[in-house]
GROMACS .gro file of C-alpha atoms in nm:
model
  461
    1UNK     CA    1   4.820  -2.669  -4.050
    2UNK     CA    2   4.960  -2.710  -4.402
    3UNK     CA    3   5.306  -2.610  -4.275
    4UNK     CA    4   5.207  -2.261  -4.156
    5UNK     CA    5   5.390  -2.171  -3.835
    6UNK     CA    6   5.149  -2.109  -3.549
    7UNK     CA    7   5.350  -1.803  -3.446
    8UNK     CA    8   5.306  -1.647  -3.793
    9UNK     CA    9   4.932  -1.708  -3.787
   10UNK     CA   10   4.914  -1.551  -3.443
   11UNK     CA   11   5.106  -1.249  -3.571
   12UNK     CA   12   4.858  -1.213  -3.859
   13UNK     CA   13   4.571  -1.232  -3.609
   14UNK     CA   14   4.721  -0.935  -3.426
   15UNK     CA   15   4.761  -0.734  -3.747
   16UNK     CA   16   4.400  -0.756  -3.863
   17UNK     CA   17   4.082  -0.631  -3.699
   18UNK     CA   18   3.871  -0.916  -3.830
   19UNK     CA   19   3.880  -1.279  -3.720
   20UNK     CA   20   4.126  -1.540  -3.847
   21UNK     CA   21   3.999  -1.897  -3.880
   22UNK     CA   22   4.190  -2.225  -3.901
   23UNK     CA   23   4.049  -2.565  -3.998
   24UNK     CA   24   3.872  -2.738  -3.714
   25UNK     CA   25   3.827  -2.418  -3.515
   26UNK     CA   26   3.498  -2.258  -3.423
   27UNK     CA   27   3.354  -2.044  -3.702
   28UNK     CA   28   3.572  -2.191  -3.979
   29UNK     CA   29   3.296  -2.391  -4.152
   30UNK     CA   30   3.045  -2.107  -4.132
   31UNK     CA   31   3.294  -1.857  -4.275
   32UNK     CA   32   3.392  -2.072  -4.573
   33UNK     CA   33   3.032  -2.158  -4.664
   34UNK     CA   34   2.852  -1.971  -4.940
   35UNK     CA   35   2.544  -1.984  -5.160
   36UNK     CA   36   2.684  -2.274  -5.368
   37UNK     CA   37   2.687  -2.579  -5.139
   38UNK     CA   38   2.810  -2.842  -5.384
   39UNK     CA   39   3.154  -2.683  -5.414
   40UNK     CA   40   3.304  -2.522  -5.103
   41UNK     CA   41   3.640  -2.374  -5.013
   42UNK     CA   42   3.846  -2.563  -4.754
   43UNK     CA   43   4.153  -2.339  -4.725
   44UNK     CA   44   4.442  -2.356  -4.483
   45UNK     CA   45   4.346  -2.017  -4.341
   46UNK     CA   46   4.057  -1.768  -4.360
   47UNK     CA   47   4.074  -1.397  -4.286
   48UNK     CA   48   3.739  -1.232  -4.217
   49UNK     CA   49   3.834  -0.887  -4.345
   50UNK     CA   50   3.667  -0.578  -4.198
   51UNK     CA   51   3.832  -0.333  -4.438
   52UNK     CA   52   4.103  -0.274  -4.693
   53UNK     CA   53   4.380  -0.283  -4.431
   54UNK     CA   54   4.283  -0.639  -4.335
   55UNK     CA   55   4.288  -0.744  -4.701
   56UNK     CA   56   4.634  -0.591  -4.743
   57UNK     CA   57   4.764  -0.778  -4.439
   58UNK     CA   58   4.613  -1.106  -4.557
   59UNK     CA   59   4.758  -1.080  -4.908
   60UNK     CA   60   5.099  -0.977  -4.774
   61UNK     CA   61   5.093  -1.280  -4.541
   62UNK     CA   62   5.002  -1.506  -4.833
   63UNK     CA   63   5.292  -1.366  -5.035
   64UNK     CA   64   5.539  -1.426  -4.754
   65UNK     CA   65   5.429  -1.787  -4.714
   66UNK     CA   66   5.374  -1.867  -5.082
   67UNK     CA   67   4.999  -1.919  -5.048
   68UNK     CA   68   4.746  -1.887  -5.330
   69UNK     CA   69   4.457  -1.653  -5.245
   70UNK     CA   70   4.081  -1.678  -5.295
   71UNK     CA   71   3.813  -1.418  -5.218
   72UNK     CA   72   3.448  -1.478  -5.129
   73UNK     CA   73   3.142  -1.279  -5.030
   74UNK     CA   74   2.824  -1.471  -5.106
   75UNK     CA   75   2.980  -1.764  -5.290
   76UNK     CA   76   2.742  -1.744  -5.586
   77UNK     CA   77   3.033  -1.720  -5.828
   78UNK     CA   78   3.261  -1.987  -5.682
   79UNK     CA   79   3.484  -2.106  -5.969
   80UNK     CA   80   3.759  -2.323  -5.817
   81UNK     CA   81   3.749  -2.436  -5.456
   82UNK     CA   82   4.063  -2.421  -5.240
   83UNK     CA   83   4.114  -2.769  -5.094
   84UNK     CA   84   4.350  -2.792  -4.798
   85UNK     CA   85   4.575  -2.508  -4.904
   86UNK     CA   86   4.567  -2.137  -4.967
   87UNK     CA   87   4.420  -1.837  -4.790
   88UNK     CA   88   4.059  -1.728  -4.826
   89UNK     CA   89   3.968  -1.363  -4.777
   90UNK     CA   90   3.605  -1.331  -4.670
   91UNK     CA   91   3.467  -0.983  -4.739
   92UNK     CA   92   3.118  -1.023  -4.589
   93UNK     CA   93   3.193  -0.771  -4.311
   94UNK     CA   94   3.279  -0.490  -4.556
   95UNK     CA   95   2.932  -0.345  -4.606
   96UNK     CA   96   2.973   0.030  -4.653
   97UNK     CA   97   2.762   0.213  -4.914
   98UNK     CA   98   2.806   0.586  -4.983
   99UNK     CA   99   2.575   0.767  -5.227
  100UNK     CA  100   2.667   1.093  -5.399
  101UNK     CA  101   2.328   1.213  -5.534
  102UNK     CA  102   2.478   1.510  -5.721
  103UNK     CA  103   2.736   1.300  -5.905
  104UNK     CA  104   2.490   1.007  -5.930
  105UNK     CA  105   2.748   0.762  -5.802
  106UNK     CA  106   2.776   0.504  -5.528
  107UNK     CA  107   3.086   0.382  -5.350
  108UNK     CA  108   3.026   0.017  -5.265
  109UNK     CA  109   3.250  -0.197  -5.044
  110UNK     CA  110   3.337  -0.557  -5.126
  111UNK     CA  111   3.084  -0.711  -4.887
  112UNK     CA  112   2.778  -0.525  -5.015
  113UNK     CA  113   2.488  -0.717  -5.165
  114UNK     CA  114   2.281  -0.545  -5.431
  115UNK     CA  115   1.976  -0.517  -5.203
  116UNK     CA  116   2.174  -0.281  -4.978
  117UNK     CA  117   2.286  -0.059  -5.265
  118UNK     CA  118   1.935  -0.053  -5.417
  119UNK     CA  119   1.781   0.063  -5.089
  120UNK     CA  120   2.041   0.336  -5.032
  121UNK     CA  121   2.023   0.469  -5.389
  122UNK     CA  122   1.641   0.472  -5.386
  123UNK     CA  123   1.643   0.733  -5.109
  124UNK     CA  124   1.782   0.973  -5.367
  125UNK     CA  125   1.562   0.867  -5.660
  126UNK     CA  126   1.842   0.662  -5.815
  127UNK     CA  127   1.913   0.298  -5.901
  128UNK     CA  128   2.227   0.090  -5.970
  129UNK     CA  129   2.268  -0.159  -6.255
  130UNK     CA  130   2.200  -0.463  -6.038
  131UNK     CA  131   2.120  -0.813  -6.150
  132UNK     CA  132   1.807  -1.019  -6.111
  133UNK     CA  133   1.895  -1.147  -5.761
  134UNK     CA  134   1.928  -0.870  -5.498
  135UNK     CA  135   2.118  -1.102  -5.259
  136UNK     CA  136   2.416  -1.137  -5.498
  137UNK     CA  137   2.738  -0.953  -5.414
  138UNK     CA  138   2.767  -0.626  -5.604
  139UNK     CA  139   3.143  -0.610  -5.663
  140UNK     CA  140   3.200  -0.961  -5.800
  141UNK     CA  141   2.890  -0.938  -6.017
  142UNK     CA  142   2.998  -0.606  -6.165
  143UNK     CA  143   3.363  -0.692  -6.230
  144UNK     CA  144   3.247  -1.013  -6.401
  145UNK     CA  145   3.049  -0.801  -6.649
  146UNK     CA  146   2.702  -0.769  -6.500
  147UNK     CA  147   2.403  -0.840  -6.727
  148UNK     CA  148   2.126  -0.681  -6.525
  149UNK     CA  149   1.760  -0.591  -6.527
  150UNK     CA  150   1.825  -0.276  -6.732
  151UNK     CA  151   2.102  -0.420  -6.947
  152UNK     CA  152   1.958  -0.348  -7.292
  153UNK     CA  153   1.910   0.017  -7.203
  154UNK     CA  154   2.236   0.086  -7.017
  155UNK     CA  155   2.475  -0.196  -7.109
  156UNK     CA  156   2.698  -0.400  -6.882
  157UNK     CA  157   2.736  -0.290  -6.520
  158UNK     CA  158   3.115  -0.308  -6.566
  159UNK     CA  159   3.091  -0.031  -6.827
  160UNK     CA  160   2.973   0.214  -6.560
  161UNK     CA  161   3.248   0.162  -6.303
  162UNK     CA  162   3.428   0.490  -6.227
  163UNK     CA  163   3.703   0.367  -5.995
  164UNK     CA  164   3.820   0.059  -5.807
  165UNK     CA  165   4.020   0.020  -5.486
  166UNK     CA  166   4.216  -0.302  -5.526
  167UNK     CA  167   4.475  -0.489  -5.321
  168UNK     CA  168   4.744  -0.618  -5.554
  169UNK     CA  169   4.960  -0.930  -5.520
  170UNK     CA  170   5.230  -0.738  -5.331
  171UNK     CA  171   4.980  -0.646  -5.058
  172UNK     CA  172   4.948  -0.280  -5.154
  173UNK     CA  173   4.619  -0.094  -5.197
  174UNK     CA  174   4.577   0.105  -5.518
  175UNK     CA  175   4.296   0.333  -5.633
  176UNK     CA  176   4.255   0.249  -6.002
  177UNK     CA  177   4.081   0.465  -6.261
  178UNK     CA  178   4.088   0.500  -6.638
  179UNK     CA  179   4.331   0.790  -6.597
  180UNK     CA  180   4.560   0.654  -6.325
  181UNK     CA  181   4.605   0.295  -6.450
  182UNK     CA  182   4.433   0.249  -6.785
  183UNK     CA  183   4.557  -0.107  -6.847
  184UNK     CA  184   4.469  -0.237  -6.501
  185UNK     CA  185   4.134  -0.055  -6.506
  186UNK     CA  186   4.057  -0.223  -6.839
  187UNK     CA  187   4.155  -0.568  -6.707
  188UNK     CA  188   3.965  -0.549  -6.377
  189UNK     CA  189   3.634  -0.469  -6.552
  190UNK     CA  190   3.578  -0.814  -6.697
  191UNK     CA  191   3.877  -0.996  -6.546
  192UNK     CA  192   3.715  -0.994  -6.203
  193UNK     CA  193   3.945  -1.133  -5.929
  194UNK     CA  194   4.243  -1.233  -6.147
  195UNK     CA  195   4.447  -0.920  -6.074
  196UNK     CA  196   4.378  -0.852  -5.708
  197UNK     CA  197   4.105  -0.820  -5.449
  198UNK     CA  198   3.872  -0.526  -5.503
  199UNK     CA  199   3.787  -0.372  -5.166
  200UNK     CA  200   3.546  -0.113  -5.305
  201UNK     CA  201   3.428   0.037  -5.632
  202UNK     CA  202   3.259   0.355  -5.747
  203UNK     CA  203   2.975   0.303  -5.992
  204UNK     CA  204   2.733   0.522  -6.182
  205UNK     CA  205   2.367   0.542  -6.077
  206UNK     CA  206   2.062   0.619  -6.288
  207UNK     CA  207   1.743   0.821  -6.229
  208UNK     CA  208   1.515   0.517  -6.214
  209UNK     CA  209   1.252   0.497  -5.939
  210UNK     CA  210   0.995   0.259  -6.090
  211UNK     CA  211   0.948  -0.014  -6.349
  212UNK     CA  212   0.672  -0.179  -6.543
  213UNK     CA  213   0.770  -0.537  -6.482
  214UNK     CA  214   0.695  -0.882  -6.347
  215UNK     CA  215   0.635  -1.231  -6.477
  216UNK     CA  216   0.399  -1.421  -6.706
  217UNK     CA  217   0.369  -1.794  -6.629
  218UNK     CA  218   0.239  -2.039  -6.891
  219UNK     CA  219   0.151  -2.408  -6.856
  220UNK     CA  220   0.353  -2.692  -7.011
  221UNK     CA  221   0.127  -2.742  -7.311
  222UNK     CA  222   0.193  -2.381  -7.419
  223UNK     CA  223   0.572  -2.389  -7.372
  224UNK     CA  224   0.674  -2.448  -7.738
  225UNK     CA  225   0.441  -2.173  -7.858
  226UNK     CA  226   0.554  -1.935  -7.584
  227UNK     CA  227   0.922  -1.986  -7.659
  228UNK     CA  228   0.869  -1.938  -8.034
  229UNK     CA  229   0.652  -1.629  -7.985
  230UNK     CA  230   0.897  -1.484  -7.733
  231UNK     CA  231   1.187  -1.509  -7.978
  232UNK     CA  232   0.985  -1.334  -8.249
  233UNK     CA  233   0.866  -1.069  -8.001
  234UNK     CA  234   1.222  -0.978  -7.892
  235UNK     CA  235   1.293  -0.858  -8.246
  236UNK     CA  236   1.027  -0.586  -8.205
  237UNK     CA  237   1.089  -0.436  -7.860
  238UNK     CA  238   1.275  -0.113  -7.772
  239UNK     CA  239   1.601  -0.100  -7.575
  240UNK     CA  240   1.413   0.023  -7.269
  241UNK     CA  241   1.272  -0.330  -7.233
  242UNK     CA  242   1.498  -0.608  -7.102
  243UNK     CA  243   1.347  -0.955  -7.078
  244UNK     CA  244   1.410  -1.327  -7.050
  245UNK     CA  245   1.222  -1.654  -7.044
  246UNK     CA  246   1.281  -1.946  -6.810
  247UNK     CA  247   1.165  -2.307  -6.852
  248UNK     CA  248   1.153  -2.516  -6.537
  249UNK     CA  249   0.975  -2.786  -6.345
  250UNK     CA  250   0.861  -2.645  -6.011
  251UNK     CA  251   0.886  -2.886  -5.718
  252UNK     CA  252   0.563  -2.999  -5.554
  253UNK     CA  253   0.624  -2.812  -5.229
  254UNK     CA  254   0.404  -2.588  -5.012
  255UNK     CA  255   0.639  -2.291  -5.059
  256UNK     CA  256   0.564  -2.289  -5.434
  257UNK     CA  257   0.251  -2.093  -5.541
  258UNK     CA  258  -0.033  -2.340  -5.595
  259UNK     CA  259  -0.081  -2.270  -5.972
  260UNK     CA  260   0.286  -2.365  -6.031
  261UNK     CA  261   0.328  -2.649  -5.784
  262UNK     CA  262   0.466  -2.963  -5.949
  263UNK     CA  263   0.423  -2.817  -6.300
  264UNK     CA  264   0.658  -2.753  -6.591
  265UNK     CA  265   0.613  -2.390  -6.693
  266UNK     CA  266   0.747  -2.109  -6.907
  267UNK     CA  267   0.816  -1.792  -6.709
  268UNK     CA  268   0.861  -1.472  -6.913
  269UNK     CA  269   1.029  -1.192  -6.712
  270UNK     CA  270   0.979  -0.824  -6.805
  271UNK     CA  271   1.164  -0.508  -6.694
  272UNK     CA  272   1.060  -0.192  -6.880
  273UNK     CA  273   1.149   0.164  -6.783
  274UNK     CA  274   0.886   0.329  -7.000
  275UNK     CA  275   0.538   0.431  -6.885
  276UNK     CA  276   0.275   0.174  -6.790
  277UNK     CA  277   0.050   0.237  -7.090
  278UNK     CA  278   0.337   0.170  -7.331
  279UNK     CA  279   0.434  -0.134  -7.127
  280UNK     CA  280   0.084  -0.275  -7.155
  281UNK     CA  281   0.095  -0.239  -7.534
  282UNK     CA  282   0.438  -0.403  -7.556
  283UNK     CA  283   0.340  -0.700  -7.339
  284UNK     CA  284  -0.002  -0.752  -7.504
  285UNK     CA  285   0.132  -0.994  -7.771
  286UNK     CA  286   0.275  -1.218  -7.499
  287UNK     CA  287  -0.050  -1.217  -7.304
  288UNK     CA  288  -0.231  -1.319  -7.621
  289UNK     CA  289  -0.029  -1.640  -7.662
  290UNK     CA  290  -0.222  -1.847  -7.409
  291UNK     CA  291  -0.392  -1.821  -7.069
  292UNK     CA  292  -0.149  -1.742  -6.788
  293UNK     CA  293  -0.115  -1.943  -6.470
  294UNK     CA  294   0.008  -1.623  -6.300
  295UNK     CA  295   0.042  -1.270  -6.439
  296UNK     CA  296   0.239  -1.040  -6.205
  297UNK     CA  297   0.345  -0.776  -6.460
  298UNK     CA  298   0.260  -0.436  -6.313
  299UNK     CA  299   0.386  -0.092  -6.217
  300UNK     CA  300   0.629  -0.130  -5.926
  301UNK     CA  301   0.885   0.075  -5.733
  302UNK     CA  302   1.241  -0.015  -5.832
  303UNK     CA  303   1.304  -0.141  -5.480
  304UNK     CA  304   1.072  -0.433  -5.564
  305UNK     CA  305   1.257  -0.526  -5.883
  306UNK     CA  306   1.391  -0.844  -5.722
  307UNK     CA  307   1.038  -0.985  -5.741
  308UNK     CA  308   1.057  -1.003  -6.122
  309UNK     CA  309   1.278  -1.312  -6.119
  310UNK     CA  310   1.213  -1.407  -5.756
  311UNK     CA  311   1.537  -1.606  -5.748
  312UNK     CA  312   1.585  -1.845  -5.453
  313UNK     CA  313   1.763  -1.688  -5.158
  314UNK     CA  314   1.861  -2.005  -4.970
  315UNK     CA  315   2.199  -2.177  -5.024
  316UNK     CA  316   2.180  -2.491  -5.235
  317UNK     CA  317   2.381  -2.717  -5.465
  318UNK     CA  318   2.368  -2.657  -5.839
  319UNK     CA  319   2.562  -2.719  -6.158
  320UNK     CA  320   2.548  -2.521  -6.478
  321UNK     CA  321   2.697  -2.307  -6.750
  322UNK     CA  322   2.596  -2.073  -7.031
  323UNK     CA  323   2.653  -1.990  -7.394
  324UNK     CA  324   2.606  -1.671  -7.592
  325UNK     CA  325   2.416  -1.706  -7.917
  326UNK     CA  326   2.418  -1.508  -8.239
  327UNK     CA  327   2.153  -1.509  -8.510
  328UNK     CA  328   1.987  -1.848  -8.554
  329UNK     CA  329   1.664  -2.014  -8.661
  330UNK     CA  330   1.414  -1.982  -8.376
  331UNK     CA  331   1.252  -2.316  -8.465
  332UNK     CA  332   1.588  -2.490  -8.430
  333UNK     CA  333   1.651  -2.331  -8.091
  334UNK     CA  334   1.307  -2.424  -7.958
  335UNK     CA  335   1.328  -2.785  -8.079
  336UNK     CA  336   1.685  -2.831  -7.952
  337UNK     CA  337   1.617  -2.693  -7.606
  338UNK     CA  338   1.300  -2.894  -7.552
  339UNK     CA  339   1.435  -3.217  -7.703
  340UNK     CA  340   1.763  -3.215  -7.512
  341UNK     CA  341   1.685  -3.032  -7.187
  342UNK     CA  342   1.305  -3.025  -7.167
  343UNK     CA  343   1.077  -3.192  -6.914
  344UNK     CA  344   1.161  -3.544  -7.043
  345UNK     CA  345   1.539  -3.502  -7.007
  346UNK     CA  346   1.718  -3.743  -6.770
  347UNK     CA  347   1.844  -3.446  -6.568
  348UNK     CA  348   1.626  -3.168  -6.426
  349UNK     CA  349   1.724  -2.860  -6.629
  350UNK     CA  350   1.635  -2.499  -6.560
  351UNK     CA  351   1.665  -2.309  -6.888
  352UNK     CA  352   1.719  -1.934  -6.882
  353UNK     CA  353   1.716  -1.749  -7.217
  354UNK     CA  354   1.800  -1.377  -7.188
  355UNK     CA  355   1.755  -1.119  -7.461
  356UNK     CA  356   2.072  -0.916  -7.519
  357UNK     CA  357   2.152  -0.653  -7.782
  358UNK     CA  358   2.076  -0.285  -7.740
  359UNK     CA  359   2.338  -0.104  -7.532
  360UNK     CA  360   2.507  -0.437  -7.457
  361UNK     CA  361   2.616  -0.456  -7.820
  362UNK     CA  362   2.779  -0.112  -7.831
  363UNK     CA  363   3.135  -0.025  -7.720
  364UNK     CA  364   3.138   0.157  -7.384
  365UNK     CA  365   3.280   0.503  -7.333
  366UNK     CA  366   3.578   0.348  -7.152
  367UNK     CA  367   3.680   0.009  -7.287
  368UNK     CA  368   3.689  -0.298  -7.061
  369UNK     CA  369   3.765  -0.669  -7.095
  370UNK     CA  370   3.399  -0.777  -7.126
  371UNK     CA  371   3.373  -0.946  -7.465
  372UNK     CA  372   3.128  -1.116  -7.700
  373UNK     CA  373   2.919  -0.801  -7.738
  374UNK     CA  374   2.769  -0.915  -8.067
  375UNK     CA  375   2.562  -1.190  -7.899
  376UNK     CA  376   2.184  -1.164  -7.928
  377UNK     CA  377   2.089  -1.407  -7.650
  378UNK     CA  378   2.242  -1.575  -7.348
  379UNK     CA  379   2.130  -1.932  -7.281
  380UNK     CA  380   2.199  -2.070  -6.934
  381UNK     CA  381   2.121  -2.423  -6.819
  382UNK     CA  382   2.130  -2.506  -6.449
  383UNK     CA  383   2.057  -2.831  -6.266
  384UNK     CA  384   1.966  -2.830  -5.896
  385UNK     CA  385   2.169  -3.116  -5.748
  386UNK     CA  386   1.907  -3.197  -5.487
  387UNK     CA  387   1.705  -3.340  -5.777
  388UNK     CA  388   1.972  -3.485  -6.008
  389UNK     CA  389   2.318  -3.637  -5.968
  390UNK     CA  390   2.588  -3.422  -6.128
  391UNK     CA  391   2.716  -3.716  -6.335
  392UNK     CA  392   2.372  -3.742  -6.496
  393UNK     CA  393   2.352  -3.365  -6.552
  394UNK     CA  394   2.692  -3.323  -6.718
  395UNK     CA  395   2.619  -3.516  -7.042
  396UNK     CA  396   2.278  -3.347  -7.080
  397UNK     CA  397   2.433  -3.003  -7.058
  398UNK     CA  398   2.713  -3.109  -7.291
  399UNK     CA  399   2.467  -3.234  -7.554
  400UNK     CA  400   2.271  -2.910  -7.542
  401UNK     CA  401   2.576  -2.690  -7.586
  402UNK     CA  402   2.718  -2.913  -7.858
  403UNK     CA  403   2.389  -2.902  -8.052
  404UNK     CA  404   2.395  -2.520  -8.042
  405UNK     CA  405   2.767  -2.486  -8.117
  406UNK     CA  406   2.717  -2.353  -8.475
  407UNK     CA  407   2.546  -2.042  -8.335
  408UNK     CA  408   2.757  -2.000  -8.021
  409UNK     CA  409   2.972  -1.686  -7.996
  410UNK     CA  410   3.118  -1.737  -7.648
  411UNK     CA  411   3.030  -1.742  -7.280
  412UNK     CA  412   2.967  -1.481  -7.011
  413UNK     CA  413   3.179  -1.505  -6.697
  414UNK     CA  414   2.913  -1.458  -6.431
  415UNK     CA  415   2.713  -1.767  -6.527
  416UNK     CA  416   2.994  -2.024  -6.538
  417UNK     CA  417   2.961  -2.239  -6.228
  418UNK     CA  418   3.221  -2.453  -6.054
  419UNK     CA  419   3.300  -2.802  -6.177
  420UNK     CA  420   3.629  -2.982  -6.129
  421UNK     CA  421   3.575  -3.168  -6.459
  422UNK     CA  422   3.517  -2.852  -6.662
  423UNK     CA  423   3.791  -2.755  -6.911
  424UNK     CA  424   3.940  -2.408  -6.924
  425UNK     CA  425   3.672  -2.146  -6.995
  426UNK     CA  426   3.871  -1.828  -7.057
  427UNK     CA  427   3.907  -1.882  -7.431
  428UNK     CA  428   3.525  -1.879  -7.457
  429UNK     CA  429   3.486  -1.568  -7.240
  430UNK     CA  430   3.735  -1.329  -7.400
  431UNK     CA  431   3.816  -1.228  -7.755
  432UNK     CA  432   4.158  -1.366  -7.862
  433UNK     CA  433   4.330  -1.026  -7.864
  434UNK     CA  434   4.178  -0.938  -7.527
  435UNK     CA  435   4.290  -1.269  -7.377
  436UNK     CA  436   4.646  -1.211  -7.498
  437UNK     CA  437   4.642  -0.867  -7.341
  438UNK     CA  438   4.502  -1.006  -7.014
  439UNK     CA  439   4.772  -1.274  -7.000
  440UNK     CA  440   5.043  -1.010  -7.044
  441UNK     CA  441   4.889  -0.787  -6.776
  442UNK     CA  442   4.862  -1.084  -6.539
  443UNK     CA  443   5.239  -1.123  -6.569
  444UNK     CA  444   5.281  -0.760  -6.464
  445UNK     CA  445   5.038  -0.754  -6.171
  446UNK     CA  446   5.035  -1.116  -6.050
  447UNK     CA  447   5.341  -1.294  -6.192
  448UNK     CA  448   5.318  -1.592  -5.952
  449UNK     CA  449   4.944  -1.638  -6.016
  450UNK     CA  450   4.862  -1.586  -5.649
  451UNK     CA  451   4.500  -1.511  -5.746
  452UNK     CA  452   4.419  -1.840  -5.915
  453UNK     CA  453   4.108  -1.972  -5.739
  454UNK     CA  454   3.890  -1.826  -6.014
  455UNK     CA  455   3.826  -1.857  -6.386
  456UNK     CA  456   4.196  -1.822  -6.415
  457UNK     CA  457   4.399  -1.607  -6.649
  458UNK     CA  458   4.756  -1.741  -6.609
  459UNK     CA  459   5.051  -1.503  -6.643
  460UNK     CA  460   5.242  -1.507  -6.970
  461UNK     CA  461   5.552  -1.725  -6.974
   0.00000   0.00000   0.00000
């Protein structure tokens, strides 16, 4: 078993409350599997942690035996897959959520999905800064930055972290705040899992109980006009409105709503915290573009906010990446996207264009490592690999990003997906000065680069 003594593994099994899995044993394949099915961990050992003590024991064991360490909850953000070596810490059993309604905070453990935190906070008339998919893990999403449904109004989710419990490379648990460990607190909020394994975090909540939101779906013949009108419209909306537009070919399957089945469509997504009457006025220019196949924009409780994007909840194989864009000619963007990655492209491409700015562009009260705050849009392209071979998808994505390079300001960490052929991404994610600081801090907190199954920040020489 990759040279690990059976007696040592047995000793680890006695130290932790959760299960320990070895290759070929019952439960191993299920434990290592996540949302991304094209790239999967195949480590030498898996620890199914039930709490911080289990994570400490697992990391200490890895240090003793010279093993690199990976961490996984849902597997949405898998960056580099462990293949035949290393130790994987699975946090899916760590599901505690504690709400402090007076302080408007939530303590969220490492195995919590956003849907759990949303439901708990809603009981107190509060909401977290979750993303578009409620089944995504809250901790990894947040420490990667977190560009959520309310992002233009409140900024990055990472900006509202109050404290983090993290297991460091020496196997010790530390409670990290801006006061106790300012450098490490800065690095964790944006550096994600490069400096340790976060076992829980405390985040701010907001007095949001409802939204005016939903989706507008337009047919293929209206897509160029919709995309152009959407870009012009985003220059007029208040910060309380966060939106995006997606271009995709829906499969011809019974599970797809009949008006969308087998059709290429533009899907405009709206999340507005203002009153319904104001929302109606703001959305009216979009409704005037063309007839809608479906119009689901409405008043809704915040607990139904996951219906705005209605992201798929089933595991599947996909390939993709993103770029952040500054000011550019809307006509150039529309033509480039449709020519390179539109419905006639050799690879099936799902385009996701998100409006940034607002609070995202302002420095937070407590600085973090999330960079590229001057971007105006985020453009993600994703190819479902059930429909297209990855070797066909790669050059299409590359051509799109290359065509938009003159307006590209960087990338956002949470939408970079695994690919063994992908070059280093960190120089696109972080500002140069921030990356230098992260590299120096990595040397302090993880000098052997134990935590390297990620978008890696190597320690300084």
